[in-house]
Amino acid sequence: MVVSNETPLVFSHEYSTQATYSGTRVVVDVTAENKGLEPITPGASVPQVVCTFLDNGGETLHQSGLKLQKPIGVEETITLEFTLAVDVDDVTRYELRSEWVEE
């Protein structure tokens, strides 16, 4: 679920549960498309996408954020991946947030 978005990025996302040699993990694959009128280039401020994994009571199990490292033109897409490898049995949902942050 996208809970807030301050940027011109439009998201599609899906999650999967994967078995690995070290145990089970939850992976959220995100595709972000620049629907703005101008390219987004790393500079003074850049988009940061944050994924928060939550349990049934709304408590945060894990949170991580990724900043845009490369330019993304108008109508271009980027892919991001967020992984949870601990407390996998407790996760009931995830939230995505995109905001402008200073570089």
C-alpha positions as YAML, in Angstrom:
chain: A
units: angstrom
residues:
- id: 1
  name: MET
  ca: [0.00, 0.00, 0.00]
- id: 2
  name: VAL
  ca: [1.31, 3.48, -0.87]
- id: 3
  name: VAL
  ca: [0.63, 5.67, 2.15]
- id: 4
  name: SER
  ca: [2.20, 8.93, 0.97]
- id: 5
  name: ASN
  ca: [3.89, 10.25, -2.14]
- id: 6
  name: GLU
  ca: [5.40, 13.74, -2.42]
- id: 7
  name: THR
  ca: [7.15, 12.98, -5.73]
- id: 8
  name: PRO
  ca: [6.08, 12.61, -9.38]
- id: 9
  name: LEU
  ca: [6.81, 8.87, -9.19]
- id: 10
  name: VAL
  ca: [3.87, 6.51, -9.73]
- id: 11
  name: PHE
  ca: [4.23, 3.07, -8.17]
- id: 12
  name: SER
  ca: [3.22, -0.47, -8.93]
- id: 13
  name: HIS
  ca: [4.27, -3.08, -6.40]
- id: 14
  name: GLU
  ca: [3.87, -6.68, -5.38]
- id: 15
  name: TYR
  ca: [5.23, -8.91, -2.67]
- id: 16
  name: SER
  ca: [6.32, -12.51, -2.57]
- id: 17
  name: THR
  ca: [7.49, -14.97, 0.03]
- id: 18
  name: GLN
  ca: [10.68, -16.75, -0.94]
- id: 19
  name: ALA
  ca: [12.45, -19.75, 0.55]
- id: 20
  name: THR
  ca: [16.24, -19.41, 0.77]
- id: 21
  name: TYR
  ca: [19.02, -21.51, 2.27]
- id: 22
  name: SER
  ca: [19.02, -19.25, 5.32]
- id: 23
  name: GLY
  ca: [15.23, -19.25, 5.76]
- id: 24
  name: THR
  ca: [12.12, -17.53, 4.46]
- id: 25
  name: ARG
  ca: [12.05, -13.91, 3.38]
- id: 26
  name: VAL
  ca: [9.45, -11.44, 2.16]
- id: 27
  name: VAL
  ca: [10.37, -9.41, -0.91]
- id: 28
  name: VAL
  ca: [8.55, -6.29, -2.13]
- id: 29
  name: ASP
  ca: [9.28, -5.47, -5.77]
- id: 30
  name: VAL
  ca: [8.49, -1.87, -6.70]
- id: 31
  name: THR
  ca: [8.38, -0.28, -10.13]
- id: 32
  name: ALA
  ca: [8.38, 3.52, -10.09]
- id: 33
  name: GLU
  ca: [7.58, 5.59, -13.18]
- id: 34
  name: ASN
  ca: [8.34, 9.29, -13.52]
- id: 35
  name: LYS
  ca: [4.95, 10.81, -14.43]
- id: 36
  name: GLY
  ca: [6.23, 14.35, -13.92]
- id: 37
  name: LEU
  ca: [6.88, 16.92, -16.60]
- id: 38
  name: GLU
  ca: [10.67, 16.96, -16.10]
- id: 39
  name: PRO
  ca: [13.43, 14.39, -15.60]
- id: 40
  name: ILE
  ca: [14.40, 13.66, -12.01]
- id: 41
  name: THR
  ca: [18.14, 13.97, -11.50]
- id: 42
  name: PRO
  ca: [20.18, 13.47, -8.36]
- id: 43
  name: GLY
  ca: [21.02, 16.89, -6.99]
- id: 44
  name: ALA
  ca: [20.08, 19.06, -4.03]
- id: 45
  name: SER
  ca: [17.02, 16.95, -3.29]
- id: 46
  name: VAL
  ca: [16.14, 13.45, -4.49]
- id: 47
  name: PRO
  ca: [13.23, 11.06, -4.07]
- id: 48
  name: GLN
  ca: [13.60, 8.48, -1.33]
- id: 49
  name: VAL
  ca: [11.27, 5.48, -1.28]
- id: 50
  name: VAL
  ca: [10.75, 3.92, 2.16]
- id: 51
  name: CYS
  ca: [9.21, 0.49, 2.81]
- id: 52
  name: THR
  ca: [7.93, -0.30, 6.29]
- id: 53
  name: PHE
  ca: [6.99, -3.86, 7.23]
- id: 54
  name: LEU
  ca: [4.31, -4.01, 9.95]
- id: 55
  name: ASP
  ca: [2.81, -6.66, 12.19]
- id: 56
  name: ASN
  ca: [-0.88, -7.21, 12.94]
- id: 57
  name: GLY
  ca: [-0.83, -4.57, 15.69]
- id: 58
  name: GLY
  ca: [0.73, -1.93, 13.44]
- id: 59
  name: GLU
  ca: [4.17, -2.16, 15.04]
- id: 60
  name: THR
  ca: [7.17, -1.68, 12.75]
- id: 61
  name: LEU
  ca: [9.17, -4.87, 12.22]
- id: 62
  name: HIS
  ca: [11.65, -3.36, 9.77]
- id: 63
  name: GLN
  ca: [12.01, -0.20, 7.70]
- id: 64
  name: SER
  ca: [14.43, 0.64, 4.91]
- id: 65
  name: GLY
  ca: [14.75, 3.44, 2.40]
- id: 66
  name: LEU
  ca: [16.37, 3.80, -1.00]
- id: 67
  name: LYS
  ca: [17.38, 7.13, -2.54]
- id: 68
  name: LEU
  ca: [17.36, 7.73, -6.27]
- id: 69
  name: GLN
  ca: [20.96, 7.34, -7.42]
- id: 70
  name: LYS
  ca: [20.54, 7.74, -11.21]
- id: 71
  name: PRO
  ca: [18.53, 10.14, -13.36]
- id: 72
  name: ILE
  ca: [15.08, 9.02, -14.46]
- id: 73
  name: GLY
  ca: [13.53, 10.68, -17.49]
- id: 74
  name: VAL
  ca: [9.88, 11.49, -18.05]
- id: 75
  name: GLU
  ca: [7.89, 8.26, -18.56]
- id: 76
  name: GLU
  ca: [10.96, 6.14, -17.61]
- id: 77
  name: THR
  ca: [10.83, 3.52, -14.88]
- id: 78
  name: ILE
  ca: [13.13, 2.22, -12.18]
- id: 79
  name: THR
  ca: [12.84, -0.92, -10.10]
- id: 80
  name: LEU
  ca: [13.47, -1.20, -6.38]
- id: 81
  name: GLU
  ca: [13.50, -4.19, -4.05]
- id: 82
  name: PHE
  ca: [12.87, -4.28, -0.31]
- id: 83
  name: THR
  ca: [13.50, -7.44, 1.71]
- id: 84
  name: LEU
  ca: [12.47, -8.63, 5.15]
- id: 85
  name: ALA
  ca: [14.43, -11.66, 6.40]
- id: 86
  name: VAL
  ca: [13.58, -11.57, 10.14]
- id: 87
  name: ASP
  ca: [10.17, -11.81, 11.85]
- id: 88
  name: VAL
  ca: [8.75, -13.03, 8.53]
- id: 89
  name: ASP
  ca: [5.93, -14.92, 10.25]
- id: 90
  name: ASP
  ca: [4.81, -11.73, 12.02]
- id: 91
  name: VAL
  ca: [4.50, -9.44, 9.00]
- id: 92
  name: THR
  ca: [0.92, -8.72, 7.92]
- id: 93
  name: ARG
  ca: [1.40, -5.73, 5.64]
- id: 94
  name: TYR
  ca: [3.86, -3.23, 4.23]
- id: 95
  name: GLU
  ca: [3.61, 0.47, 3.50]
- id: 96
  name: LEU
  ca: [5.44, 2.50, 0.85]
- id: 97
  name: ARG
  ca: [6.23, 6.18, 1.21]
- id: 98
  name: SER
  ca: [8.04, 8.47, -1.22]
- id: 99
  name: GLU
  ca: [9.40, 11.84, -0.19]
- id: 100
  name: TRP
  ca: [11.95, 14.44, -1.23]
- id: 101
  name: VAL
  ca: [15.11, 14.40, 0.87]
- id: 102
  name: GLU
  ca: [18.25, 16.52, 0.82]
- id: 103
  name: GLU
  ca: [21.22, 14.82, -0.79]
...
